[in-house]
Coordinates of C-alpha atoms in Angstrom, one line a residue:
Chain K
M1 CA -92.9 232.7 128.9
A2 CA -91.7 234.4 132.2
K3 CA -93.6 234.3 135.5
I4 CA -93.4 237.3 137.4
L5 CA -94.8 237.5 141.0
I6 CA -95.8 240.7 142.9
I7 CA -96.3 240.3 146.8
G8 CA -98.4 243.1 147.9
A9 CA -101.3 245.2 146.2
G10 CA -100.5 248.7 148.1
F11 CA -99.3 251.8 146.3
A12 CA -96.0 250.2 145.2
G13 CA -97.2 246.7 144.2
H14 CA -100.5 247.8 142.6
T15 CA -98.6 250.2 140.4
T16 CA -95.8 247.5 139.3
A17 CA -98.7 245.5 138.7
L18 CA -100.4 248.0 136.3
Y19 CA -97.4 248.6 134.3
L20 CA -96.5 244.9 134.1
G21 CA -99.7 244.0 133.0
S22 CA -100.3 246.6 130.7
K23 CA -96.9 246.2 128.9
I24 CA -96.2 242.4 129.1
G25 CA -99.1 240.9 130.5
R26 CA -100.2 239.2 127.5
K27 CA -96.8 237.7 126.6
H28 CA -96.0 236.7 130.4
E29 CA -97.8 235.5 133.4
V30 CA -98.0 238.6 135.7
T31 CA -99.5 237.5 139.2
V32 CA -100.2 239.6 142.6
V33 CA -100.7 237.6 145.9
S34 CA -102.1 239.6 148.5
N35 CA -103.8 239.1 151.7
R36 CA -106.3 241.9 151.0
D37 CA -108.6 241.6 147.9
V38 CA -109.0 245.5 147.6
F39 CA -107.0 248.5 147.0
S40 CA -106.9 251.1 149.7
Y41 CA -106.3 254.6 149.1
L42 CA -104.7 255.3 152.5
P43 CA -104.3 259.2 152.3
S44 CA -108.2 259.4 152.5
W45 CA -107.9 257.6 156.0
V46 CA -107.4 260.7 157.8
W47 CA -111.0 262.0 156.7
V48 CA -112.3 258.4 157.4
G49 CA -111.0 258.8 160.7
V50 CA -112.9 262.1 161.8
G51 CA -116.1 260.5 160.1
H52 CA -115.8 263.0 157.0
M53 CA -115.6 260.0 154.6
K54 CA -117.1 256.9 154.3
P55 CA -114.5 254.0 154.4
E56 CA -116.0 252.2 151.4
K57 CA -114.8 255.3 149.2
T58 CA -111.4 254.6 149.8
V59 CA -111.4 250.9 148.5
F60 CA -112.1 248.8 145.6
K61 CA -112.0 245.5 144.5
L62 CA -108.7 244.3 142.8
K63 CA -109.7 241.2 140.6
P64 CA -111.9 243.2 138.3
V65 CA -109.0 245.5 137.5
Y66 CA -106.4 243.0 137.2
D67 CA -108.9 240.9 134.7
R68 CA -108.7 243.9 132.4
K69 CA -105.0 244.3 132.7
N70 CA -103.9 240.9 132.2
V71 CA -102.7 240.1 135.5
K72 CA -103.7 237.2 137.6
F73 CA -104.9 237.8 141.3
V74 CA -104.2 235.5 144.1
H75 CA -106.1 236.2 147.6
A76 CA -103.7 234.7 149.9
A77 CA -101.2 235.6 152.6
V78 CA -97.6 234.8 151.9
K79 CA -95.7 232.8 154.2
E80 CA -92.4 231.5 152.8
I81 CA -90.2 232.5 150.0
H82 CA -87.8 230.0 148.5
P83 CA -85.5 232.2 146.6
D84 CA -82.6 229.5 145.6
A85 CA -82.1 229.4 141.9
G86 CA -83.8 226.3 140.2
D87 CA -86.5 226.1 142.2
Q88 CA -88.2 229.4 143.1
Y89 CA -91.6 229.7 144.7
V90 CA -93.8 231.3 147.3
L91 CA -95.8 229.5 149.6
A92 CA -99.0 231.2 151.0
D93 CA -102.4 230.5 152.6
E94 CA -105.4 231.1 150.4
V95 CA -107.5 233.8 152.6
A96 CA -110.8 232.0 151.8
T97 CA -110.1 228.4 152.2
G98 CA -106.8 228.5 154.3
K99 CA -105.4 226.0 151.8
E100 CA -101.5 226.2 151.1
T101 CA -100.8 227.2 147.5
R102 CA -97.5 227.1 145.9
L103 CA -96.7 230.0 143.4
D104 CA -93.6 229.7 141.0
Y105 CA -91.9 232.8 139.8
D106 CA -89.0 233.7 137.5
Y107 CA -89.0 237.2 138.7
M108 CA -90.3 238.6 141.9
V109 CA -91.1 242.1 143.3
I110 CA -91.8 242.2 147.4
A111 CA -94.0 245.5 147.9
P112 CA -96.3 243.9 150.8
G113 CA -96.5 247.3 152.7
P114 CA -95.5 247.6 156.3
L115 CA -95.9 245.3 159.4
L116 CA -97.3 247.6 161.8
N117 CA -95.3 246.9 164.5
F118 CA -97.7 247.7 167.6
A119 CA -95.5 245.2 169.8
G120 CA -92.8 247.3 169.7
T121 CA -94.2 249.6 172.0
P122 CA -96.1 248.2 175.1
G123 CA -100.0 249.2 175.3
L124 CA -100.0 250.6 171.8
G125 CA -102.5 250.0 169.3
P126 CA -106.3 249.3 168.7
E127 CA -106.3 245.5 169.4
N128 CA -103.9 244.9 172.3
G129 CA -103.6 248.2 173.6
F130 CA -105.2 251.6 174.5
T131 CA -104.4 253.9 171.6
H132 CA -105.8 254.4 168.1
S133 CA -104.3 254.0 164.4
I134 CA -105.5 255.4 160.9
C135 CA -103.0 252.8 159.3
S136 CA -105.0 250.3 158.0
Y137 CA -108.6 250.2 156.8
P138 CA -110.1 248.5 160.2
H139 CA -108.2 250.6 162.5
A140 CA -109.2 253.9 160.6
I141 CA -113.0 252.9 161.1
K142 CA -112.0 252.0 164.7
T143 CA -110.2 255.1 165.3
R144 CA -113.6 257.1 163.7
D145 CA -116.0 255.1 166.3
A146 CA -113.7 256.1 169.2
Y147 CA -113.5 259.7 168.0
L148 CA -117.2 260.2 167.4
A149 CA -117.7 258.7 170.8
L150 CA -115.2 261.0 172.4
C151 CA -117.3 264.1 170.9
E152 CA -120.5 262.7 172.3
R153 CA -118.7 262.8 175.7
M154 CA -117.6 266.5 175.1
K155 CA -121.0 267.4 174.1
K156 CA -122.2 266.5 177.4
G157 CA -119.4 269.3 178.7
E158 CA -116.8 266.8 179.5
K159 CA -113.3 268.3 178.8
V160 CA -110.8 265.7 177.1
K161 CA -107.2 265.5 176.3
I162 CA -106.2 264.2 172.7
V163 CA -102.6 263.1 171.9
I164 CA -101.8 262.5 168.2
G165 CA -98.3 261.8 166.8
T166 CA -96.0 258.8 166.8
G167 CA -96.1 256.0 169.0
H168 CA -92.6 254.8 168.7
P169 CA -89.0 256.3 169.0
M170 CA -88.2 255.3 165.5
A171 CA -91.6 255.3 163.5
T172 CA -92.4 257.3 160.4
C173 CA -95.2 258.8 158.6
Q174 CA -95.5 261.9 160.7
G175 CA -97.4 263.5 157.9
A176 CA -100.2 261.4 158.3
A177 CA -100.3 262.0 162.1
F178 CA -100.1 265.8 161.0
E179 CA -103.2 265.7 158.9
Y180 CA -105.1 264.0 161.4
I181 CA -104.3 266.2 164.1
V182 CA -105.2 269.2 161.9
N183 CA -108.3 267.7 160.9
V184 CA -109.4 266.8 164.4
H185 CA -108.9 270.2 165.5
K186 CA -110.8 271.6 162.3
D187 CA -113.8 269.0 162.8
L188 CA -114.0 270.1 166.8
V189 CA -114.1 273.8 165.8
K190 CA -117.2 273.1 163.2
K191 CA -118.8 271.2 166.0
G192 CA -118.5 273.8 168.5
L193 CA -116.5 271.6 170.9
R194 CA -112.7 272.8 170.3
D195 CA -112.8 274.3 173.8
K196 CA -113.4 271.2 175.2
A197 CA -110.4 269.6 174.0
D198 CA -106.7 270.1 174.8
I199 CA -104.8 268.9 171.9
L200 CA -101.2 267.7 172.0
W201 CA -98.9 266.8 169.2
L202 CA -96.2 264.1 170.4
S203 CA -93.4 263.5 168.1
N204 CA -90.0 261.7 167.8
E205 CA -89.2 264.6 165.0
P206 CA -85.8 266.4 165.8
E207 CA -87.8 269.4 164.7
L208 CA -91.3 270.5 164.2
G209 CA -92.1 270.1 160.4
D210 CA -89.3 267.4 160.0
F211 CA -91.6 264.6 158.7
G212 CA -88.8 262.1 158.5
V213 CA -87.0 264.1 155.6
N214 CA -85.1 266.8 157.3
G215 CA -87.6 269.0 157.0
V216 CA -88.8 270.9 154.0
Q217 CA -87.0 274.1 152.9
I218 CA -88.0 276.8 150.3
K219 CA -86.9 280.1 149.0
R220 CA -89.5 282.8 149.0
N221 CA -88.6 286.6 148.0
G222 CA -85.4 285.8 148.4
V223 CA -85.7 284.3 151.8
V224 CA -85.2 280.7 152.9
Q225 CA -88.4 279.7 154.7
K226 CA -88.3 276.1 156.8
S227 CA -91.0 273.9 157.5
D228 CA -90.7 274.0 161.3
E229 CA -91.5 277.8 161.4
F230 CA -94.4 276.9 159.2
I231 CA -95.7 274.0 161.3
K232 CA -95.1 276.0 164.5
S233 CA -97.4 278.9 163.2
V234 CA -100.0 276.4 162.3
F235 CA -100.1 275.0 165.9
N236 CA -100.1 278.3 167.5
D237 CA -102.7 279.5 165.2
H238 CA -104.9 276.5 166.0
G239 CA -104.2 276.2 169.7
I240 CA -102.2 273.0 169.4
R241 CA -99.4 272.2 172.2
Y242 CA -96.5 270.3 170.8
Q243 CA -93.7 268.3 172.0
I244 CA -91.0 266.9 169.9
R245 CA -88.0 264.8 170.2
A246 CA -90.4 262.4 172.3
G247 CA -90.0 258.6 172.1
V248 CA -92.7 256.7 173.2
T249 CA -91.7 253.9 175.2
K250 CA -94.9 252.7 176.8
V251 CA -98.7 253.3 176.9
E252 CA -101.0 252.5 179.8
E253 CA -105.0 253.0 179.8
G254 CA -104.9 257.2 179.5
K255 CA -101.2 257.4 180.2
I256 CA -98.3 257.6 177.5
Y257 CA -94.8 257.3 178.8
W258 CA -92.2 259.1 176.8
Q259 CA -88.6 259.9 176.8
D260 CA -87.1 263.1 175.9
Y261 CA -83.2 263.7 174.5
E262 CA -82.1 264.2 177.8
G263 CA -83.3 260.6 178.8
E264 CA -85.7 262.2 181.3
E265 CA -88.9 260.2 181.4
H266 CA -92.6 262.1 181.1
V267 CA -96.0 261.0 181.3
S268 CA -99.0 262.4 178.9
E269 CA -102.4 261.9 179.9
F270 CA -104.9 261.3 177.3
D271 CA -108.8 260.3 176.6
F272 CA -107.9 259.7 173.1
A273 CA -104.8 259.2 171.2
M274 CA -103.9 258.4 167.8
L275 CA -99.9 257.1 167.6
I276 CA -98.5 256.0 164.7
P277 CA -96.5 252.6 165.2
Q278 CA -93.3 251.5 164.1
F279 CA -92.9 250.2 160.7
K280 CA -91.3 246.8 160.1
G281 CA -90.9 244.6 157.3
Q282 CA -93.2 241.4 157.1
P283 CA -92.2 238.3 158.9
F284 CA -91.8 236.0 155.9
K285 CA -89.5 233.0 156.2
Y286 CA -86.7 232.8 153.7
I287 CA -85.8 229.4 153.0
G288 CA -82.8 228.1 150.8
K289 CA -82.8 225.0 148.6
D290 CA -81.2 223.1 151.7
G291 CA -83.9 224.3 153.9
S292 CA -81.9 226.7 155.6
D293 CA -82.7 230.1 156.7
V294 CA -81.3 232.6 153.9
S295 CA -82.7 235.9 155.4
S296 CA -79.5 237.4 155.8
K297 CA -79.2 237.4 152.0
L298 CA -82.5 239.2 151.7
V299 CA -83.7 241.4 154.6
N300 CA -82.1 243.2 157.4
P301 CA -82.9 242.5 160.8
A302 CA -85.9 244.6 160.8
G303 CA -87.6 242.7 157.7
F304 CA -86.7 245.2 155.0
V305 CA -85.4 243.7 151.6
L306 CA -81.8 244.5 150.9
V307 CA -81.5 246.4 147.7
D308 CA -78.6 247.9 145.7
A309 CA -78.0 250.5 148.4
K310 CA -74.8 251.2 150.2
Y311 CA -75.7 250.0 153.8
G312 CA -73.8 250.5 157.1
L313 CA -72.7 254.4 156.6
P314 CA -72.6 256.3 159.7
Y315 CA -75.1 259.1 159.6
P316 CA -72.8 262.1 158.8
E317 CA -71.1 260.3 155.9
L318 CA -74.8 259.0 154.5
A319 CA -75.9 262.5 154.6
N320 CA -73.3 263.5 152.2
T321 CA -73.4 260.3 150.2
P322 CA -76.7 260.7 148.1
E323 CA -75.3 257.7 145.8
A324 CA -75.7 255.6 149.1
W325 CA -79.5 255.7 148.5
P326 CA -80.7 252.4 146.0
A327 CA -81.3 253.2 142.4
K328 CA -82.9 249.9 140.8
Y329 CA -84.3 248.4 144.1
Q330 CA -82.7 245.2 143.1
N331 CA -81.4 242.5 145.5
P332 CA -77.6 242.0 145.0
N333 CA -77.7 238.3 146.0
Y334 CA -81.2 237.2 144.2
P335 CA -81.0 239.5 141.2
N336 CA -84.4 238.4 140.3
I337 CA -86.0 239.8 143.3
F338 CA -86.7 243.7 143.7
A339 CA -88.4 245.7 146.4
A340 CA -90.8 248.4 146.1
G341 CA -92.2 250.8 148.7
I342 CA -91.9 250.6 152.2
A343 CA -90.7 247.0 151.8
F344 CA -86.8 248.0 150.4
A345 CA -84.4 248.6 153.1
P346 CA -83.3 252.4 153.2
P347 CA -79.4 252.8 153.9
G348 CA -80.4 254.9 157.1
P349 CA -82.3 257.8 158.4
I350 CA -82.9 260.9 156.6
S351 CA -83.2 263.0 159.6
K352 CA -80.7 263.3 162.1
P353 CA -80.9 260.5 164.4
F354 CA -80.3 261.0 168.3
T355 CA -79.7 258.3 170.9
N356 CA -80.1 259.5 174.4
K357 CA -78.4 258.5 177.8
N358 CA -80.7 255.5 178.2
N359 CA -79.9 254.2 174.8
V360 CA -83.3 255.0 173.4
A361 CA -82.4 255.9 169.5
I362 CA -85.0 258.7 168.7
A363 CA -85.1 259.1 165.2
P364 CA -87.8 259.0 162.5
A365 CA -87.6 256.3 159.8
P366 CA -87.5 257.5 156.1
P367 CA -90.8 257.3 154.9
R368 CA -91.3 255.5 151.7
T369 CA -95.0 255.8 151.2
G370 CA -97.4 257.8 148.9
M371 CA -95.9 259.2 145.8
V372 CA -92.1 257.7 146.4
S373 CA -93.9 254.2 146.8
G374 CA -95.5 254.9 143.4
E375 CA -92.5 256.0 141.6
I376 CA -90.5 253.2 142.9
G377 CA -93.4 250.8 141.8
R378 CA -93.0 252.0 138.2
I379 CA -89.3 251.9 138.4
V380 CA -89.2 248.3 139.2
A381 CA -91.8 247.3 136.9
L382 CA -89.7 248.9 134.0
N383 CA -86.7 247.2 135.2
V384 CA -88.3 243.9 135.6
I385 CA -89.4 244.4 131.9
D386 CA -85.8 244.8 131.2
A387 CA -84.6 241.5 133.1
V388 CA -87.5 239.5 131.0
N389 CA -86.2 240.6 127.8
G390 CA -82.7 239.5 128.8
R391 CA -81.4 243.1 129.4
E392 CA -79.6 244.5 132.3
P393 CA -82.1 246.7 134.2
S394 CA -81.8 250.3 132.9
H395 CA -84.3 252.4 134.9
S396 CA -83.0 254.1 138.2
E397 CA -84.3 256.8 140.5
R398 CA -82.7 257.2 143.8
M399 CA -84.9 259.0 146.6
S400 CA -82.0 261.6 146.4
E401 CA -82.9 262.4 143.0
M402 CA -86.6 262.1 143.3
V403 CA -89.2 264.7 143.6
A404 CA -92.2 264.0 145.8
A405 CA -95.4 266.2 146.1
C406 CA -97.5 266.0 149.1
I407 CA -100.8 267.6 150.1
A408 CA -101.4 267.5 153.6
S409 CA -105.1 268.1 154.3
M410 CA -105.7 270.4 157.1
G411 CA -109.7 270.6 156.8
D412 CA -111.6 268.9 153.9
N413 CA -114.3 271.4 153.4
L414 CA -114.1 272.8 149.8
W415 CA -115.6 276.1 151.0
D416 CA -113.2 277.1 154.4
G417 CA -111.1 273.8 154.3
S418 CA -107.3 273.8 153.8
A419 CA -104.2 272.1 153.0
V420 CA -100.3 272.3 152.8
T421 CA -98.9 271.8 149.3
I422 CA -95.3 270.4 149.7
V423 CA -93.2 269.8 147.0
M424 CA -89.6 269.0 147.5
R425 CA -86.7 267.6 145.3
P426 CA -85.1 265.7 146.5
V427 CA -86.7 263.5 149.0
V428 CA -83.1 262.6 150.2
P429 CA -81.1 265.8 150.2
D430 CA -78.1 265.8 147.9
R431 CA -75.4 268.3 149.2
K432 CA -73.3 267.6 146.1
K433 CA -75.8 268.7 143.6
Y434 CA -77.5 271.4 145.6
P435 CA -74.8 273.1 147.5
N436 CA -76.7 274.6 149.9
E437 CA -77.2 273.9 153.7
Y438 CA -80.2 271.9 153.1
G439 CA -79.2 269.9 149.9
R440 CA -82.5 270.6 148.3
D441 CA -83.4 272.5 144.9
L442 CA -85.1 275.6 146.6
F443 CA -86.5 277.0 143.5
V444 CA -88.6 273.7 142.8
S445 CA -89.4 272.9 146.5
H446 CA -92.5 274.6 147.6
L447 CA -94.6 274.8 150.7
E448 CA -97.9 276.5 150.5
M449 CA -101.2 276.6 152.9
G450 CA -104.6 277.6 151.6
L451 CA -108.1 276.8 150.2
S452 CA -106.6 275.6 147.0
G453 CA -104.8 272.8 148.7
A454 CA -108.2 271.3 150.2
W455 CA -109.3 271.6 146.3
M456 CA -106.1 269.9 145.1
K457 CA -106.5 267.1 148.0
F458 CA -109.8 266.4 146.9
L459 CA -108.9 266.3 143.3
L460 CA -106.0 264.1 143.8
H461 CA -108.3 261.5 145.7
H462 CA -110.8 261.1 142.7
T463 CA -107.9 261.4 140.2
F464 CA -106.0 258.6 141.8
M465 CA -108.8 256.4 142.4
W466 CA -109.1 256.8 138.8
K467 CA -105.6 255.8 138.1
F468 CA -105.4 252.9 140.4
K469 CA -108.7 251.5 138.6
A470 CA -106.6 251.9 135.5
R471 CA -109.3 253.6 133.7
P472 CA -108.6 255.3 130.2
G473 CA -105.6 257.7 130.6
W474 CA -104.4 256.4 133.7
T475 CA -100.8 256.4 132.8
L476 CA -100.8 260.1 131.9
I477 CA -101.4 260.7 135.8
P478 CA -98.3 260.7 137.6
E479 CA -97.4 258.4 140.2
Chain E
M1 CA -88.9 283.7 163.0
Q2 CA -92.7 283.4 162.2
Q3 CA -94.7 282.1 164.9
E4 CA -98.2 283.1 163.8
F5 CA -99.9 283.6 160.7
S6 CA -100.6 287.4 159.9
K7 CA -104.0 288.7 159.2
A8 CA -103.0 289.3 155.7
E9 CA -101.6 285.9 155.4
K10 CA -104.9 284.2 156.5
F11 CA -106.8 286.6 154.3
W12 CA -105.1 285.4 151.3
M13 CA -105.4 281.7 152.3
N14 CA -109.1 281.8 152.2
F15 CA -109.6 284.4 149.4
K16 CA -111.5 282.5 146.6
L17 CA -110.5 284.2 143.4
Y18 CA -106.8 284.1 144.8
Q19 CA -107.0 280.6 145.4
L20 CA -108.4 279.6 142.4
W21 CA -105.4 281.3 140.9
R22 CA -103.0 279.2 143.2
F23 CA -105.0 276.0 142.4
I24 CA -104.2 276.4 138.7
V25 CA -100.7 277.3 139.4
L26 CA -100.0 274.7 141.8
N27 CA -101.7 271.9 139.7
I28 CA -99.4 273.1 136.8
K29 CA -96.4 272.8 139.2
V30 CA -96.9 269.3 140.9
Y31 CA -98.0 267.9 137.4
T32 CA -94.9 269.5 135.9
V33 CA -92.7 268.2 138.5
A34 CA -94.3 264.8 138.8
M35 CA -93.7 264.2 135.2
M36 CA -89.8 264.6 135.8
S37 CA -89.5 261.2 136.9
K38 CA -91.8 259.6 134.4
G39 CA -88.9 259.4 131.6
K40 CA -86.6 257.7 133.9

């Protein structure tokens, strides 16, 4: 009987756990260790952040689901990983008791989600800073409370400044921030307060609508349309000001300091700001048999797990090497360790990076959340099953082959709401397979805005909560 | 380059019957492309 340990229970880890539990959970020991005992449906936090959805509707307890799926659950915070052959284990502190627990493994999947690196930008974040975030459950609730308090001030006639976007020159997840800014706009319109708010989109993207994936391009009526034109139209229509190519370097009370491509320093004032922090890998200790630090064999300096990618290529070469992106998500030094979701180290950025004269790199990091996370989680589960059965991992899907669909909410109301439906193939452009300027399949890729998107977003919330609860037919629902 | 949505575009974005059609089409499209990776 093999022992399989999964660190993390987000989109990637939970997907891996459900597949492993369902397929081999009766014969082998599948364990999930996570410092949170609930699954969180992150995409709906944009609605929590404006008070349109109760936070408890976005979470559910993991243990009852795992009990049904032959998965053991340990509610503990991982601190050390001992990966050397012969004595492979993880040390974690149980959340309830603080007691140290040892978890032995034969195969491990590292999928703990990101470390929200608020410390990477002085003054950023809701705990030790002045800005808000919708990147965690407590943060989304705190953001909602701050936003509703701001609305009360506006009701009294006060004019306010709202800034939403990225809070680090190398932050990712612009999509979530985009959803939030448009939901804030729509909510203020509904409340009759829109004229009291000056709303600014502040982002590290090289172009509007880049979303860290080099934008989305589609062909409609024989003409190529690009997401930058589309998002520009949305912002112009909604009266949202925008500033791209901005690397936020510091935040003080009411002031955001940022640099542009030319290295010029600017200040944007705010009464309320929601800025996405930089993501880093979780700060686990990786310890060898002799007690030495073996982290260089497992993770990159940012703490993301090294997998079967081609690292170190300069951007122009990487942009033309789709096979540089990992296929099996397996660590080359420890083949029994896999990584899924945001935890794996990408070979580089998808969007064109830029470093200004002050040596500030302003470049969105590649997003590996949502559907991408789920797809990788499933691929990894199937590869672990191969390995457990004594076969070479045979399942692969590079982000340069992967299709991703995203519904970006722009108002949740089912009567007059809206959303942008985005489909892109592949996520990472492949200029060899799709020899156009964008490296994308312009027939499959899709970008459309309308009320139908709001219905789809609503449907997705309920469909995915069903799937992640492993209710009947969950495997029929794609990742 | 498009900078604002035209009145016609805005009309279709909110026209319920047309959006019901788009809802069906988009669901089929998203489901179909998402299932492409299932066999890998």
